Short mmCIF file of N, CA and C in Angstrom, two decimals:
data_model
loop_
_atom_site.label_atom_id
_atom_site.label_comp_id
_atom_site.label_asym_id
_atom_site.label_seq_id
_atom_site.Cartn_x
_atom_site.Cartn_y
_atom_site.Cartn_z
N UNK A 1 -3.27 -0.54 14.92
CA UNK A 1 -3.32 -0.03 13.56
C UNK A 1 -4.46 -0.73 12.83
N UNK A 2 -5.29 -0.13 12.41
CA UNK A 2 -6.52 -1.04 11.42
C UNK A 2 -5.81 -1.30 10.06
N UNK A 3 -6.31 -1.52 9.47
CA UNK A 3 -6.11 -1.80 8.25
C UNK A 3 -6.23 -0.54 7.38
N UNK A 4 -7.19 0.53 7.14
CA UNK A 4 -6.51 1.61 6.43
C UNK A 4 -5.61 2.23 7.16
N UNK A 5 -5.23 2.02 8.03
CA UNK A 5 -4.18 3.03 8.89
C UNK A 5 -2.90 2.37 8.04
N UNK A 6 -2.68 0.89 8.07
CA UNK A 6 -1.83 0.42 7.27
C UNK A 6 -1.79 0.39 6.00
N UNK A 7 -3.04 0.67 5.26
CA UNK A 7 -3.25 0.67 3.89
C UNK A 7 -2.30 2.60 3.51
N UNK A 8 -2.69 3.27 4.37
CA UNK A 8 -2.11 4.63 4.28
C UNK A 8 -0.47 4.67 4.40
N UNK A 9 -0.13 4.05 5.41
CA UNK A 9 1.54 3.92 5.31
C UNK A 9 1.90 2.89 4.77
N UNK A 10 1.64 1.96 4.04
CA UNK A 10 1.44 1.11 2.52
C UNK A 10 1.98 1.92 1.44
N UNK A 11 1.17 3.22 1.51
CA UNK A 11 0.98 3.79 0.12
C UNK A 11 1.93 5.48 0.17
N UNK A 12 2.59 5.71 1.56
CA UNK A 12 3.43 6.42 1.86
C UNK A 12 4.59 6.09 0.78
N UNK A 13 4.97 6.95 0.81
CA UNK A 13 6.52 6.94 0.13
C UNK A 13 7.74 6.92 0.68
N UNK A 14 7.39 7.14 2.18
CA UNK A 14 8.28 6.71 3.02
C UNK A 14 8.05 5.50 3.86
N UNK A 15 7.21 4.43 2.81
CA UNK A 15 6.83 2.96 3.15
C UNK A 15 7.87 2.45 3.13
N UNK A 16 8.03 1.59 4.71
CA UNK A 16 9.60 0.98 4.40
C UNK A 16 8.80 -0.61 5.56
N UNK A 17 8.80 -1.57 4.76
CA UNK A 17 8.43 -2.90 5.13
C UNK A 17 8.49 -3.39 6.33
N UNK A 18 10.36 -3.05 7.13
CA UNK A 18 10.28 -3.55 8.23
C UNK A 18 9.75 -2.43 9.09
N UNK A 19 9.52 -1.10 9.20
CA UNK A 19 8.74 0.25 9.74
C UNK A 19 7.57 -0.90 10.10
N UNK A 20 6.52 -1.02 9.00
CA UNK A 20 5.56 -1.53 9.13
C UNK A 20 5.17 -3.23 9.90
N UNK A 21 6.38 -3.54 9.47
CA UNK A 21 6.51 -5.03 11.07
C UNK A 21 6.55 -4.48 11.84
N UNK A 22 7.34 -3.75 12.19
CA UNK A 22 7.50 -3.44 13.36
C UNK A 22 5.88 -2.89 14.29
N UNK A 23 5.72 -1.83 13.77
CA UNK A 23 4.15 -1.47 14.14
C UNK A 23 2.94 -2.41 14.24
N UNK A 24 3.50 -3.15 13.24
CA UNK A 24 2.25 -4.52 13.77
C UNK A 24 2.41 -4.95 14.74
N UNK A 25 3.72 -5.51 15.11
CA UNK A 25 3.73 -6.40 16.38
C UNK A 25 3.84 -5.51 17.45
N UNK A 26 3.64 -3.84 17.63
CA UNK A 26 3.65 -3.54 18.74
C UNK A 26 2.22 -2.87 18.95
N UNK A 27 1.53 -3.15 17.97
CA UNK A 27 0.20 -3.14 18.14
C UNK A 27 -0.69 -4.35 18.53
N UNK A 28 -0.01 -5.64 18.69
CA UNK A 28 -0.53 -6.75 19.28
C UNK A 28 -0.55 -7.97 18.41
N UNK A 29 -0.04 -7.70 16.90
CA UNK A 29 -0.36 -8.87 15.68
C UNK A 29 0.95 -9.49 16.00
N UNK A 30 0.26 -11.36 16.53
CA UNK A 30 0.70 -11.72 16.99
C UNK A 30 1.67 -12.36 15.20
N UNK A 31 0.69 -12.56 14.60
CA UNK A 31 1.23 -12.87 13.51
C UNK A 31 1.14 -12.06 12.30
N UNK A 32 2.25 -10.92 11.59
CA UNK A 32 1.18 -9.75 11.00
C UNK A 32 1.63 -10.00 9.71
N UNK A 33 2.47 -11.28 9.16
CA UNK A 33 2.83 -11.71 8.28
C UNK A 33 1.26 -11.59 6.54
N UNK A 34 0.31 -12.40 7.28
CA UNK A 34 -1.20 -12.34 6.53
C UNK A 34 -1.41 -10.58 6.26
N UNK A 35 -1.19 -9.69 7.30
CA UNK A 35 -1.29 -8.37 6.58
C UNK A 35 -0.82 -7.78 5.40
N UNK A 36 1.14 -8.20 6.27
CA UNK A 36 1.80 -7.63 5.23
C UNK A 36 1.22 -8.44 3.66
N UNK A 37 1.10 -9.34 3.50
CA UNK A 37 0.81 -9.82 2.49
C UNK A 37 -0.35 -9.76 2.06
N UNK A 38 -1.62 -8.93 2.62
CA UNK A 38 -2.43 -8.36 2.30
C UNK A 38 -1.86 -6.65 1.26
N UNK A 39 -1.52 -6.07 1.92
CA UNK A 39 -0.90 -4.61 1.96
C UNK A 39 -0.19 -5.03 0.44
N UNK A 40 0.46 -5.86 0.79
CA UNK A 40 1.77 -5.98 -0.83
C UNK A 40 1.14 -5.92 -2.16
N UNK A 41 -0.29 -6.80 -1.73
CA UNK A 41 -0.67 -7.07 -2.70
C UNK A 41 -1.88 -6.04 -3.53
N UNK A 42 -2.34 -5.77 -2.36
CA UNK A 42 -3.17 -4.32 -2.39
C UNK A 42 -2.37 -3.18 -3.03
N UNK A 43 -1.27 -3.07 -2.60
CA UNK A 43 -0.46 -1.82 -3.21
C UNK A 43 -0.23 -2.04 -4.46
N UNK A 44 0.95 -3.77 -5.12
CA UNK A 44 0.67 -3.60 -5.91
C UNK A 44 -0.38 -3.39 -6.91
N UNK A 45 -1.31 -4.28 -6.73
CA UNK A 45 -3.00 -3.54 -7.90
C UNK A 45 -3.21 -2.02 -7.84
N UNK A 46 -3.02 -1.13 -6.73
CA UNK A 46 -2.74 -0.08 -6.10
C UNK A 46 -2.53 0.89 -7.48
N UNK A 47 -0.80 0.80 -8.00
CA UNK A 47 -0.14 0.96 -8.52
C UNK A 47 -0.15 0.66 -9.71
N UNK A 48 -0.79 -0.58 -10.11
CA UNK A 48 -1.02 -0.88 -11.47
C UNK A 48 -2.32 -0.04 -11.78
N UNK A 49 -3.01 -0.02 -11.25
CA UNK A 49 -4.31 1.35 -11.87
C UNK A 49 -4.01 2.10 -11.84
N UNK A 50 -2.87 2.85 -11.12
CA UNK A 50 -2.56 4.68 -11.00
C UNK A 50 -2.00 4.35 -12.19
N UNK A 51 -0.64 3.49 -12.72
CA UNK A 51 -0.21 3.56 -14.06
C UNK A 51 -1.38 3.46 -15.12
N UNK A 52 -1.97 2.66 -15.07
CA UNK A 52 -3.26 2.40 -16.25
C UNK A 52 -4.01 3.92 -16.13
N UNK A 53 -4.54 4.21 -15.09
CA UNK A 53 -5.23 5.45 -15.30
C UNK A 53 -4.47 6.70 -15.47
N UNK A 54 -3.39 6.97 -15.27
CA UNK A 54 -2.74 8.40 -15.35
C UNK A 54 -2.19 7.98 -17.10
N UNK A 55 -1.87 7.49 -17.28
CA UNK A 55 -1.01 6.73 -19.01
C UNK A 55 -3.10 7.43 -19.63
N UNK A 56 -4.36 6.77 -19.07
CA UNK A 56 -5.33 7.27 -19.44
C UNK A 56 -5.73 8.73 -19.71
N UNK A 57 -5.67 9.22 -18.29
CA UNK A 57 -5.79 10.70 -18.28
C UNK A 57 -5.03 11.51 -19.23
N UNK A 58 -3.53 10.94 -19.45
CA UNK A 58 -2.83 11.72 -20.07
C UNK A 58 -3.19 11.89 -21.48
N UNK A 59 -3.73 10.89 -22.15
CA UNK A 59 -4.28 10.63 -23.70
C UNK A 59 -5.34 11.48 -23.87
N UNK A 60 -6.11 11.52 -22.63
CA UNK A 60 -7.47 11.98 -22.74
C UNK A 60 -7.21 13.80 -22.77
N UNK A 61 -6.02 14.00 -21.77
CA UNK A 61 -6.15 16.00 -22.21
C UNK A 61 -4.99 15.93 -22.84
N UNK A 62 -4.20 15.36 -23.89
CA UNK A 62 -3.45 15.71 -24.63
C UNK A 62 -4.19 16.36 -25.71
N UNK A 63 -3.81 17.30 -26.42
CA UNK A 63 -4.33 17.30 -28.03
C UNK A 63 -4.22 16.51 -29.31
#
Protein backbone atom coordinates (compact mmCIF):
# COMPACT_ATOMS: atom_id res chain seq x y z
CA UNK A 1 0.00 0.00 0.00
CA UNK A 2 1.81 3.48 -0.67
CA UNK A 3 0.86 6.10 1.06
CA UNK A 4 -1.97 7.65 -1.12
CA UNK A 5 -3.41 4.29 -1.38
CA UNK A 6 -3.67 4.74 2.45
CA UNK A 7 -4.29 8.36 2.36
CA UNK A 8 -7.57 7.20 0.12
CA UNK A 9 -8.90 4.60 2.63
CA UNK A 10 -7.98 7.27 5.40
CA UNK A 11 -10.49 9.41 3.88
CA UNK A 12 -13.12 6.52 3.03
CA UNK A 13 -16.04 6.51 5.11
CA UNK A 14 -15.82 3.16 5.54
CA UNK A 15 -12.30 4.00 7.28
CA UNK A 16 -12.13 1.71 10.09
CA UNK A 17 -8.46 1.90 11.93
CA UNK A 18 -7.92 -1.65 12.66
CA UNK A 19 -9.02 -2.49 8.51
CA UNK A 20 -6.10 -0.31 7.97
CA UNK A 21 -3.50 -2.22 10.52
CA UNK A 22 -4.31 -4.81 9.33
CA UNK A 23 -3.33 -4.01 5.57
CA UNK A 24 -0.21 -2.56 6.68
CA UNK A 25 1.21 -5.43 8.20
CA UNK A 26 0.20 -7.64 5.40
CA UNK A 27 1.79 -5.49 3.11
CA UNK A 28 5.18 -5.89 4.92
CA UNK A 29 5.14 -2.68 7.60
CA UNK A 30 6.98 -4.14 9.94
CA UNK A 31 6.09 -1.27 12.12
CA UNK A 32 2.98 0.73 10.58
CA UNK A 33 2.27 2.44 13.82
CA UNK A 34 4.48 5.95 12.25
CA UNK A 35 1.81 5.68 9.32
CA UNK A 36 -1.10 5.33 11.12
CA UNK A 37 -0.06 8.35 12.88
CA UNK A 38 0.83 9.97 9.84
CA UNK A 39 -2.83 9.27 8.21
CA UNK A 40 -4.59 10.52 11.68
CA UNK A 41 -3.08 13.41 11.48
CA UNK A 42 -3.34 14.15 7.84
CA UNK A 43 -7.04 13.39 7.99
CA UNK A 44 -7.55 15.33 10.77
CA UNK A 45 -6.13 18.83 8.99
CA UNK A 46 -7.97 16.89 6.14
CA UNK A 47 -11.22 17.69 7.73
CA UNK A 48 -10.56 20.82 9.36
CA UNK A 49 -10.26 22.60 5.80
CA UNK A 50 -13.29 20.77 4.26
CA UNK A 51 -15.13 22.39 7.44
CA UNK A 52 -13.33 25.85 6.99
CA UNK A 53 -13.86 25.75 3.28
CA UNK A 54 -17.44 24.40 2.74
CA UNK A 55 -18.76 26.89 6.09
CA UNK A 56 -16.68 29.30 3.11
CA UNK A 57 -18.31 28.27 0.01
CA UNK A 58 -21.52 28.34 1.67
CA UNK A 59 -21.30 32.29 2.59
CA UNK A 60 -19.92 32.89 -0.67
CA UNK A 61 -23.29 31.53 -2.88
CA UNK A 62 -25.68 32.36 -0.26
CA UNK A 63 -27.56 35.64 -0.97
Amino acid sequence: MTKSEAAIAATSPFFRESDLLTELKKRGFKDPEPMLSTLRSSLKRAREDFQRDSGRSHKILSP
